[in-house]
Amino acid sequence: MAIDPTNPKHTVHQRVVAGFQGHWKAHGSDKYPQRFRLPPEELYHLDHVMHKGEHPGLMWGVPLEADPNTRGEMIAVDGTVLSIAPPELPTE
């Protein structure tokens, strides 16, 4: 089975890492986000496929929450909610 690079579950790790990097740039490298909220399928993929179930619900000490009502967001240290959703794919 080929990996579809446009499937959000295959880009979730990159998007969370980019969220951390943007957060550190804005708030300092010693400040971590409060949490990330991800669609359940993406959180499962991140926890159990990429991290092999070693630390479910956490990435670099920051809680990861499943939320079926989001496409992906980061809650910054100051409470600001920022989207880490994958880009919208064009419709035909």
JSON list of C-alpha atoms in Angstrom, two decimals:
[
{"chain": "A", "resi": 1, "resn": "MET", "atom": "CA", "xyz": [0.00, 0.00, 0.00]},
{"chain": "A", "resi": 2, "resn": "ALA", "atom": "CA", "xyz": [1.53, 3.29, -1.12]},
{"chain": "A", "resi": 3, "resn": "ILE", "atom": "CA", "xyz": [1.64, 6.26, 1.22]},
{"chain": "A", "resi": 4, "resn": "ASP", "atom": "CA", "xyz": [-0.47, 9.17, 0.02]},
{"chain": "A", "resi": 5, "resn": "PRO", "atom": "CA", "xyz": [1.57, 12.31, 0.86]},
{"chain": "A", "resi": 6, "resn": "THR", "atom": "CA", "xyz": [-1.61, 14.41, 0.73]},
{"chain": "A", "resi": 7, "resn": "ASN", "atom": "CA", "xyz": [-3.41, 12.35, 3.38]},
{"chain": "A", "resi": 8, "resn": "PRO", "atom": "CA", "xyz": [-3.54, 14.40, 6.61]},
{"chain": "A", "resi": 9, "resn": "LYS", "atom": "CA", "xyz": [-2.52, 11.44, 8.76]},
{"chain": "A", "resi": 10, "resn": "HIS", "atom": "CA", "xyz": [0.74, 11.23, 6.83]},
{"chain": "A", "resi": 11, "resn": "THR", "atom": "CA", "xyz": [1.56, 14.91, 7.42]},
{"chain": "A", "resi": 12, "resn": "VAL", "atom": "CA", "xyz": [0.46, 15.20, 11.06]},
{"chain": "A", "resi": 13, "resn": "HIS", "atom": "CA", "xyz": [3.97, 14.79, 12.51]},
{"chain": "A", "resi": 14, "resn": "GLN", "atom": "CA", "xyz": [5.36, 17.51, 10.21]},
{"chain": "A", "resi": 15, "resn": "ARG", "atom": "CA", "xyz": [2.50, 19.84, 11.13]},
{"chain": "A", "resi": 16, "resn": "VAL", "atom": "CA", "xyz": [2.92, 19.32, 14.88]},
{"chain": "A", "resi": 17, "resn": "VAL", "atom": "CA", "xyz": [6.70, 19.87, 14.63]},
{"chain": "A", "resi": 18, "resn": "ALA", "atom": "CA", "xyz": [6.09, 23.05, 12.60]},
{"chain": "A", "resi": 19, "resn": "GLY", "atom": "CA", "xyz": [3.67, 24.14, 15.33]},
{"chain": "A", "resi": 20, "resn": "PHE", "atom": "CA", "xyz": [6.38, 23.69, 17.97]},
{"chain": "A", "resi": 21, "resn": "GLN", "atom": "CA", "xyz": [8.91, 25.58, 15.84]},
{"chain": "A", "resi": 22, "resn": "GLY", "atom": "CA", "xyz": [6.55, 28.50, 15.25]},
{"chain": "A", "resi": 23, "resn": "HIS", "atom": "CA", "xyz": [5.66, 28.57, 18.94]},
{"chain": "A", "resi": 24, "resn": "TRP", "atom": "CA", "xyz": [9.30, 28.67, 20.02]},
{"chain": "A", "resi": 25, "resn": "LYS", "atom": "CA", "xyz": [10.01, 31.45, 17.53]},
{"chain": "A", "resi": 26, "resn": "ALA", "atom": "CA", "xyz": [7.11, 33.51, 18.89]},
{"chain": "A", "resi": 27, "resn": "HIS", "atom": "CA", "xyz": [7.44, 32.76, 22.62]},
{"chain": "A", "resi": 28, "resn": "GLY", "atom": "CA", "xyz": [11.01, 31.58, 23.22]},
{"chain": "A", "resi": 29, "resn": "SER", "atom": "CA", "xyz": [12.57, 28.14, 23.14]},
{"chain": "A", "resi": 30, "resn": "ASP", "atom": "CA", "xyz": [11.81, 27.49, 26.81]},
{"chain": "A", "resi": 31, "resn": "LYS", "atom": "CA", "xyz": [8.03, 27.97, 26.37]},
{"chain": "A", "resi": 32, "resn": "TYR", "atom": "CA", "xyz": [5.94, 25.01, 25.25]},
{"chain": "A", "resi": 33, "resn": "PRO", "atom": "CA", "xyz": [2.38, 25.02, 23.90]},
{"chain": "A", "resi": 34, "resn": "GLN", "atom": "CA", "xyz": [-0.41, 24.08, 26.31]},
{"chain": "A", "resi": 35, "resn": "ARG", "atom": "CA", "xyz": [-1.70, 21.30, 24.03]},
{"chain": "A", "resi": 36, "resn": "PHE", "atom": "CA", "xyz": [-2.49, 20.13, 20.52]},
{"chain": "A", "resi": 37, "resn": "ARG", "atom": "CA", "xyz": [-5.95, 19.04, 19.38]},
{"chain": "A", "resi": 38, "resn": "LEU", "atom": "CA", "xyz": [-6.07, 16.62, 16.47]},
{"chain": "A", "resi": 39, "resn": "PRO", "atom": "CA", "xyz": [-8.74, 14.64, 14.65]},
{"chain": "A", "resi": 40, "resn": "PRO", "atom": "CA", "xyz": [-8.91, 11.14, 16.22]},
{"chain": "A", "resi": 41, "resn": "GLU", "atom": "CA", "xyz": [-7.52, 9.35, 13.12]},
{"chain": "A", "resi": 42, "resn": "GLU", "atom": "CA", "xyz": [-4.50, 11.68, 13.02]},
{"chain": "A", "resi": 43, "resn": "LEU", "atom": "CA", "xyz": [-3.85, 11.34, 16.76]},
{"chain": "A", "resi": 44, "resn": "TYR", "atom": "CA", "xyz": [-4.03, 7.55, 16.48]},
{"chain": "A", "resi": 45, "resn": "HIS", "atom": "CA", "xyz": [-1.59, 7.61, 13.57]},
{"chain": "A", "resi": 46, "resn": "LEU", "atom": "CA", "xyz": [0.83, 9.89, 15.44]},
{"chain": "A", "resi": 47, "resn": "ASP", "atom": "CA", "xyz": [0.62, 7.89, 18.70]},
{"chain": "A", "resi": 48, "resn": "HIS", "atom": "CA", "xyz": [0.55, 4.31, 17.46]},
{"chain": "A", "resi": 49, "resn": "VAL", "atom": "CA", "xyz": [2.18, 4.33, 14.04]},
{"chain": "A", "resi": 50, "resn": "MET", "atom": "CA", "xyz": [4.83, 7.05, 14.22]},
{"chain": "A", "resi": 51, "resn": "HIS", "atom": "CA", "xyz": [5.59, 6.84, 17.97]},
{"chain": "A", "resi": 52, "resn": "LYS", "atom": "CA", "xyz": [4.83, 3.09, 18.23]},
{"chain": "A", "resi": 53, "resn": "GLY", "atom": "CA", "xyz": [2.58, 3.63, 21.27]},
{"chain": "A", "resi": 54, "resn": "GLU", "atom": "CA", "xyz": [5.54, 4.57, 23.46]},
{"chain": "A", "resi": 55, "resn": "HIS", "atom": "CA", "xyz": [4.01, 7.75, 24.89]},
{"chain": "A", "resi": 56, "resn": "PRO", "atom": "CA", "xyz": [0.38, 8.02, 23.77]},
{"chain": "A", "resi": 57, "resn": "GLY", "atom": "CA", "xyz": [-1.20, 11.42, 24.17]},
{"chain": "A", "resi": 58, "resn": "LEU", "atom": "CA", "xyz": [2.13, 13.25, 24.50]},
{"chain": "A", "resi": 59, "resn": "MET", "atom": "CA", "xyz": [4.73, 14.76, 22.21]},
{"chain": "A", "resi": 60, "resn": "TRP", "atom": "CA", "xyz": [7.78, 16.35, 23.79]},
{"chain": "A", "resi": 61, "resn": "GLY", "atom": "CA", "xyz": [5.85, 16.59, 27.07]},
{"chain": "A", "resi": 62, "resn": "VAL", "atom": "CA", "xyz": [2.88, 18.43, 25.54]},
{"chain": "A", "resi": 63, "resn": "PRO", "atom": "CA", "xyz": [-0.57, 16.80, 25.70]},
{"chain": "A", "resi": 64, "resn": "LEU", "atom": "CA", "xyz": [-2.17, 15.66, 22.45]},
{"chain": "A", "resi": 65, "resn": "GLU", "atom": "CA", "xyz": [-5.97, 15.47, 22.51]},
{"chain": "A", "resi": 66, "resn": "ALA", "atom": "CA", "xyz": [-8.40, 13.81, 20.12]},
{"chain": "A", "resi": 67, "resn": "ASP", "atom": "CA", "xyz": [-11.15, 16.17, 18.99]},
{"chain": "A", "resi": 68, "resn": "PRO", "atom": "CA", "xyz": [-13.45, 15.16, 16.12]},
{"chain": "A", "resi": 69, "resn": "ASN", "atom": "CA", "xyz": [-14.49, 18.80, 15.71]},
{"chain": "A", "resi": 70, "resn": "THR", "atom": "CA", "xyz": [-11.07, 20.10, 14.65]},
{"chain": "A", "resi": 71, "resn": "ARG", "atom": "CA", "xyz": [-8.83, 19.70, 11.62]},
{"chain": "A", "resi": 72, "resn": "GLY", "atom": "CA", "xyz": [-5.81, 20.31, 13.88]},
{"chain": "A", "resi": 73, "resn": "GLU", "atom": "CA", "xyz": [-4.90, 23.13, 16.23]},
{"chain": "A", "resi": 74, "resn": "MET", "atom": "CA", "xyz": [-2.29, 24.17, 18.74]},
{"chain": "A", "resi": 75, "resn": "ILE", "atom": "CA", "xyz": [-3.10, 26.03, 21.94]},
{"chain": "A", "resi": 76, "resn": "ALA", "atom": "CA", "xyz": [-0.14, 28.31, 22.64]},
{"chain": "A", "resi": 77, "resn": "VAL", "atom": "CA", "xyz": [1.28, 29.09, 26.07]},
{"chain": "A", "resi": 78, "resn": "ASP", "atom": "CA", "xyz": [-0.75, 32.34, 26.09]},
{"chain": "A", "resi": 79, "resn": "GLY", "atom": "CA", "xyz": [-4.01, 30.56, 25.17]},
{"chain": "A", "resi": 80, "resn": "THR", "atom": "CA", "xyz": [-4.02, 31.60, 21.52]},
{"chain": "A", "resi": 81, "resn": "VAL", "atom": "CA", "xyz": [-5.48, 28.89, 19.27]},
{"chain": "A", "resi": 82, "resn": "LEU", "atom": "CA", "xyz": [-3.56, 28.40, 16.02]},
{"chain": "A", "resi": 83, "resn": "SER", "atom": "CA", "xyz": [-4.49, 26.11, 13.15]},
{"chain": "A", "resi": 84, "resn": "ILE", "atom": "CA", "xyz": [-2.12, 23.31, 12.19]},
{"chain": "A", "resi": 85, "resn": "ALA", "atom": "CA", "xyz": [-4.67, 21.87, 9.78]},
{"chain": "A", "resi": 86, "resn": "PRO", "atom": "CA", "xyz": [-3.50, 20.46, 6.48]},
{"chain": "A", "resi": 87, "resn": "PRO", "atom": "CA", "xyz": [-4.07, 22.69, 3.47]},
{"chain": "A", "resi": 88, "resn": "GLU", "atom": "CA", "xyz": [-7.40, 22.41, 1.71]},
{"chain": "A", "resi": 89, "resn": "LEU", "atom": "CA", "xyz": [-7.15, 20.16, -1.32]},
{"chain": "A", "resi": 90, "resn": "PRO", "atom": "CA", "xyz": [-8.57, 21.58, -4.54]},
{"chain": "A", "resi": 91, "resn": "THR", "atom": "CA", "xyz": [-11.90, 20.17, -5.60]},
{"chain": "A", "resi": 92, "resn": "GLU", "atom": "CA", "xyz": [-12.50, 19.18, -9.16]}
]
